[in-house]
Coordinates of C-alpha atoms and ligand atoms in Angstrom, one line a residue:
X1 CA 0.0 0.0 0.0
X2 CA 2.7 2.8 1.0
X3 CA 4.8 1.5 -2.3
X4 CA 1.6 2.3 -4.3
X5 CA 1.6 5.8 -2.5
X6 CA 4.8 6.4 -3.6
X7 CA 4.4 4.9 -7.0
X8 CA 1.6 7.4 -7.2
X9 CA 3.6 10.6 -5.5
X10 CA 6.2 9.6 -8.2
X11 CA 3.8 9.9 -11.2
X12 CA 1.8 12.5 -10.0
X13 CA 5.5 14.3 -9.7
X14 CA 6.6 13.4 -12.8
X15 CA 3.3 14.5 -14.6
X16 CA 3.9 17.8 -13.1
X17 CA 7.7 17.8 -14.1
X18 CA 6.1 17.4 -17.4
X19 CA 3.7 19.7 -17.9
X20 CA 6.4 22.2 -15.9
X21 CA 8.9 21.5 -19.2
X22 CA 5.9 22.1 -21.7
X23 CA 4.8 25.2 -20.4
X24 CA 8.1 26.3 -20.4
X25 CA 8.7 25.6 -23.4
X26 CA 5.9 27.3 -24.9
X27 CA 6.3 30.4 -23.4
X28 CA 9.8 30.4 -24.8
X29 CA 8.5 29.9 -28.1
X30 CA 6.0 32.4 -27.6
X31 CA 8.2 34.8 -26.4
X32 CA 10.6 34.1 -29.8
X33 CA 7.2 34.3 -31.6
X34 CA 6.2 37.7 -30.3
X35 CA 9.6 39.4 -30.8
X36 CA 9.4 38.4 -34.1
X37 CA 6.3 39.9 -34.9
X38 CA 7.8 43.2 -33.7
X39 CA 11.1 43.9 -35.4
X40 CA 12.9 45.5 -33.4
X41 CA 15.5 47.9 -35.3
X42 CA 18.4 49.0 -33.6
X43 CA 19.9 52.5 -34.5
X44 CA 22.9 54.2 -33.4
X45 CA 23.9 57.2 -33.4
X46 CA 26.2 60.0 -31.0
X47 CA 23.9 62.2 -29.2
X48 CA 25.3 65.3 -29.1
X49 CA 24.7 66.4 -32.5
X50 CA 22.0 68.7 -32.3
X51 CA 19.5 69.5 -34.4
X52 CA 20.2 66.0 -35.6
X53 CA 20.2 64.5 -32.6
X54 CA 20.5 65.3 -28.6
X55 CA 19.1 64.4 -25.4
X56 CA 16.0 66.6 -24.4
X57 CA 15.1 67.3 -21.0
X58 CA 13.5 64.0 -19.9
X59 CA 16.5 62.0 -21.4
X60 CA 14.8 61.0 -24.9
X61 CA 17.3 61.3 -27.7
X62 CA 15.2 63.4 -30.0
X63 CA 16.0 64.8 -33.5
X64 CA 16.2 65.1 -37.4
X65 CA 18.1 61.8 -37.9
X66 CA 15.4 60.4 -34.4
X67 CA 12.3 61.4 -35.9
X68 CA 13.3 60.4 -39.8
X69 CA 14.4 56.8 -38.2
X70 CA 11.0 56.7 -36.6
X71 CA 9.5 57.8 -39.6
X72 CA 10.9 54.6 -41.7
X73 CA 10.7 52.3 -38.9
X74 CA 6.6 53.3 -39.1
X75 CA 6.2 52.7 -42.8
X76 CA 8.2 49.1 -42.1
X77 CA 6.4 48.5 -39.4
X78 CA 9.4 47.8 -36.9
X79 CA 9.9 49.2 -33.3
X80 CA 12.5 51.8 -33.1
X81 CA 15.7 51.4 -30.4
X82 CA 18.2 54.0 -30.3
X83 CA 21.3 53.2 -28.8
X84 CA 24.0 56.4 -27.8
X85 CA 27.7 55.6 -28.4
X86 CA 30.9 57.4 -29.8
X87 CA 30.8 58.4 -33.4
X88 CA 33.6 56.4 -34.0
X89 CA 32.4 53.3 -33.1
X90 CA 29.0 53.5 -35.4
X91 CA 30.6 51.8 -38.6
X92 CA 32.7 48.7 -36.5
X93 CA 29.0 48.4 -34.7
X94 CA 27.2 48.4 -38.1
X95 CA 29.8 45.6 -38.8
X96 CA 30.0 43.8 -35.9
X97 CA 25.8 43.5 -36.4
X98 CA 25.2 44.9 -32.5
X99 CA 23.1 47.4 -34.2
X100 CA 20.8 47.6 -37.7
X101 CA 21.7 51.0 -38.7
X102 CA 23.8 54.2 -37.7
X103 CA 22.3 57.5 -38.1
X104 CA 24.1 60.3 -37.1
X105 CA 24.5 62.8 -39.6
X106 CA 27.0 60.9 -40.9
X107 CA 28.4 61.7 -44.2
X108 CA 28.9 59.4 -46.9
X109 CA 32.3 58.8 -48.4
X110 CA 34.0 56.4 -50.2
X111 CA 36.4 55.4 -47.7
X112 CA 33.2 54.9 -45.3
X113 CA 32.1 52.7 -48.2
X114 CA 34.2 50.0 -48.0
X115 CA 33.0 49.3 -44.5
X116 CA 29.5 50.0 -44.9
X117 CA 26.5 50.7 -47.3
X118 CA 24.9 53.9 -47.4
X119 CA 21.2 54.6 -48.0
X120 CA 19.8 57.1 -49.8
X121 CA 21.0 60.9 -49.0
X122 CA 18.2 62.3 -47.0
X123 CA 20.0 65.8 -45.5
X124 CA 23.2 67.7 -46.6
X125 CA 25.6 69.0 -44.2
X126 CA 28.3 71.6 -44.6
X127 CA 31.9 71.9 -42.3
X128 CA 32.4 74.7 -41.1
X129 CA 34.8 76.8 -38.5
X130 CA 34.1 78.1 -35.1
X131 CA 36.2 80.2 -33.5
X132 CA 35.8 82.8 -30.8
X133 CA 34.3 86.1 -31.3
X134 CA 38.1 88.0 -31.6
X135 CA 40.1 85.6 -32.6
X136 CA 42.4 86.3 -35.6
X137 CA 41.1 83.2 -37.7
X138 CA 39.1 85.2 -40.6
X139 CA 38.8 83.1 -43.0
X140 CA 39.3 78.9 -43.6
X141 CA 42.8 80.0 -45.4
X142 CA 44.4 81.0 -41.5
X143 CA 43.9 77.4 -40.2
X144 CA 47.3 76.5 -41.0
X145 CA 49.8 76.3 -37.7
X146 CA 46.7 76.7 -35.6
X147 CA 45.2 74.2 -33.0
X148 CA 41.9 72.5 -34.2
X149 CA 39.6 71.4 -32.1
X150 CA 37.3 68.5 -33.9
X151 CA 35.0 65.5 -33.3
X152 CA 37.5 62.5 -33.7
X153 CA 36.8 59.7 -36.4
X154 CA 34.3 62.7 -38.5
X155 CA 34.7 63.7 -42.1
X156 CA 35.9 67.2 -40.0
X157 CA 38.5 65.1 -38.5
X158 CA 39.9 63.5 -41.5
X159 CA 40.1 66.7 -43.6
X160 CA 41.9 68.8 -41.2
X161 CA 44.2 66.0 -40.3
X162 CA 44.9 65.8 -44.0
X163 CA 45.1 69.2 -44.6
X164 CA 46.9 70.8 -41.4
X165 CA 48.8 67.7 -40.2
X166 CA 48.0 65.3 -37.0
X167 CA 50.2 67.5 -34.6
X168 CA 47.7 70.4 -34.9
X169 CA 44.6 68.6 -34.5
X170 CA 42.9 67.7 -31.2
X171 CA 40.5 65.0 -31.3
X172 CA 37.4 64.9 -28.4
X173 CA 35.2 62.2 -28.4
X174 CA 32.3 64.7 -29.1
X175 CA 30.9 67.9 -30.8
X176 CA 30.2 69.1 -27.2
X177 CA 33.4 68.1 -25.9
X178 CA 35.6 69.6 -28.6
X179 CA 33.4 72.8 -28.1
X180 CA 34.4 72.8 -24.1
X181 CA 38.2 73.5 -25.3
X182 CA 37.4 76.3 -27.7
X183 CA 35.9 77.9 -25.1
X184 CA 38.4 77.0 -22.4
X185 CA 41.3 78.0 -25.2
X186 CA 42.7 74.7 -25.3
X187 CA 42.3 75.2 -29.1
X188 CA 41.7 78.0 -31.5
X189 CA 39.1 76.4 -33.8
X190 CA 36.4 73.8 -34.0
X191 CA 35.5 72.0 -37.6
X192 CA 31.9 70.6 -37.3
X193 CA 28.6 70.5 -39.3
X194 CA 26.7 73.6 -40.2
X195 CA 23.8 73.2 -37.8
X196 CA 25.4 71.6 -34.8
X197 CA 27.8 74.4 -34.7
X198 CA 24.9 76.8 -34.9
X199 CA 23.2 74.9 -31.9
X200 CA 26.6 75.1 -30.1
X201 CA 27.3 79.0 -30.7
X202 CA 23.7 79.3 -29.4
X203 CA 24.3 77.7 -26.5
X204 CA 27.6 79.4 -25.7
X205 CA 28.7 83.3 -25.5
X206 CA 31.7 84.2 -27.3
X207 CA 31.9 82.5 -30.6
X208 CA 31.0 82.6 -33.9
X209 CA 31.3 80.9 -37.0
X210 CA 33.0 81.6 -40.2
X211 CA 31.5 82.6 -43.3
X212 CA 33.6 80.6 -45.8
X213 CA 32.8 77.0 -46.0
X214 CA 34.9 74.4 -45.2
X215 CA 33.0 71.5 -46.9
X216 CA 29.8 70.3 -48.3
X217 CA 28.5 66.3 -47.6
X218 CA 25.8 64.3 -48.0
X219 CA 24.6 62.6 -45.2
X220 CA 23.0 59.4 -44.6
X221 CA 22.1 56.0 -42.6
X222 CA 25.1 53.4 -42.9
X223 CA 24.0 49.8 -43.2
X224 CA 25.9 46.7 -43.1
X225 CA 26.9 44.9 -46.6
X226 CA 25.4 41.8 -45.3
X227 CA 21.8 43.1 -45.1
X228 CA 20.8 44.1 -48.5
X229 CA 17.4 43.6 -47.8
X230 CA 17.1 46.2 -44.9
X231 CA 18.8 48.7 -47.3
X232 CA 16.5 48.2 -49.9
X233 CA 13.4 48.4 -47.4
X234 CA 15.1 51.3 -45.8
X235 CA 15.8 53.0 -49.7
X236 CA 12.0 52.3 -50.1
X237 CA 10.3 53.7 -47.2
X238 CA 12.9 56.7 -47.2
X239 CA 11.9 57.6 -51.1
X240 CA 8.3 57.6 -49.9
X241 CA 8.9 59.7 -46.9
X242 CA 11.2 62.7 -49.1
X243 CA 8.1 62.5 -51.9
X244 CA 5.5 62.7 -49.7
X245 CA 7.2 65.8 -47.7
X246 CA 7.9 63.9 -44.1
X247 CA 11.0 64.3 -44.5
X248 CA 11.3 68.3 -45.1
X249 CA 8.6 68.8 -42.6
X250 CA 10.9 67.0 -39.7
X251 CA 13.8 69.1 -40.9
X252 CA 11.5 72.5 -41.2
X253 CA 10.7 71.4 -37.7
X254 CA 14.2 71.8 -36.1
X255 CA 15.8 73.9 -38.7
X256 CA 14.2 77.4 -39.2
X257 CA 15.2 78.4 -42.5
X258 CA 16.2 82.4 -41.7
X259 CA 18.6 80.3 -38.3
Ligands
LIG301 N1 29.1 64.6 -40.7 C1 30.3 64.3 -40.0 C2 30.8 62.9 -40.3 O1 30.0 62.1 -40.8 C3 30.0 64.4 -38.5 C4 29.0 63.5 -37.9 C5 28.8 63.6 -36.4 O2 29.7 64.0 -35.7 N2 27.8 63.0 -35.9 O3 31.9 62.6 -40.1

């Protein structure tokens, strides 16, 4: 009689065990299931790029580059994750495949191209120079022999380097950074994108920005050569989203046109 009680305990125990492993296993599935159906899309990008992308307030990253990923995540009916690094780490991330896409303002060229694909141009970006309001840089031509602040790994970055030499170039990790020591006078120059430098001479008394033009760039989202299909659904809903006027009203949004 107690040996059937046990036999019984045993079954009853191992029914349970069972039924434990089943449900287990069909929530996993589930879980798999429903994160399937959501399609998540990773982007990253460096927030301190404004009007491109920044941190508000409440500690969104919000933006041009934020609200156009948004935009095409919509239409493709993904969820949209943004993740905040360095600039120079976008393109090994968009390799390594720890994130789907890097949007950052970031400008195409053909060196860039041999890591990564680029989409469709959505925005153009020009370099340009800050300095401070007396300084004796007039002009792009009296860069030479002068320190230059820039945002290291950025197209700003590889043309001074190219054109002034390494030993007069400081790289920071960011716009906001390299900014910091203008201001302090660690350096006598910053070379940065148009409207970020407008955002940061805004924000900061003392400094203006050149009227010659360093540089003009296209920019766009990098993709990773191994996911052709993303870049062609990405191509897609972007093409709908410039003809259809999204895309201008986002930029209209954060970039008044008389700023
Ligand atoms: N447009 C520049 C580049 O691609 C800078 C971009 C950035 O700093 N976010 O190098």
């Amino acid at each position: 009689m107690r040996r059937s009680i046990a036999l019984v305990v045993v079954l009853v125990l191992c029914v349970a065990l069972l039924a434990g492993c089943n449900t287990g296993k069909e929530e996993t599935t589930s879980t798999t299931d429903s994160k399937a159906a959501t399609k998540t899309l990773v982007m990253g990008t460096n927030a301190t790029f404004p009007p491109y992308e920044y941190v508000d307030d409440n500690g969104t990253i919000i933006g041009i580059d934020a609200e156009i990923a948004k935009a095409v995540c919509d239409k493709l009916g993904y969820e949209l994750q943004i993740k905040d690094m360095e600039f120079d780490s976008l393109i090994p991330a968009v390799q390594a495949g720890s994130i789907d896409f890097a949007m950052a303002g970031m400008t195409v060229t053909d060196e860039r191209k041999e890591s990564v694909d680029f989409t469709d141009s959505y925005a153009t970006g020009v370099q340009v120079v800050i300095v401070k309001e007396d300084s004796a840089i007039k002009t792009v031509d009296d860069l030479k022999d002068k320190k230059i602040g820039v945002q290291s790994g950025t197209t700003g970055d590889i043309y001074c380097t190219d054109d002034y030499g390494q030993e007069n170039v400081n790289q920071y990790a960011n716009g906001a950074l390299a900014v910091a020591a203008l201001v302090n006078g660690q350096v006598d120059c910053v070379v940065i994108d148009n409207e970020p430098a407008k955002a940061y001479v805004a924000a900061n008394t003392g400094l203006k920005i050149l009227e010659t033009e360093y540089v003009t760039e296209d920019y766009a989202a990098a993709i990773s050569k191994d996911n052709n299909a993303l870049l062609t659904e990405f191509n897609g809903a972007l093409k709908e989203l410039i003809a259809d006027g999204t895309v201008k009203t986002i930029v209209d949004k954060y970039i008044k046109a008389d700023a």
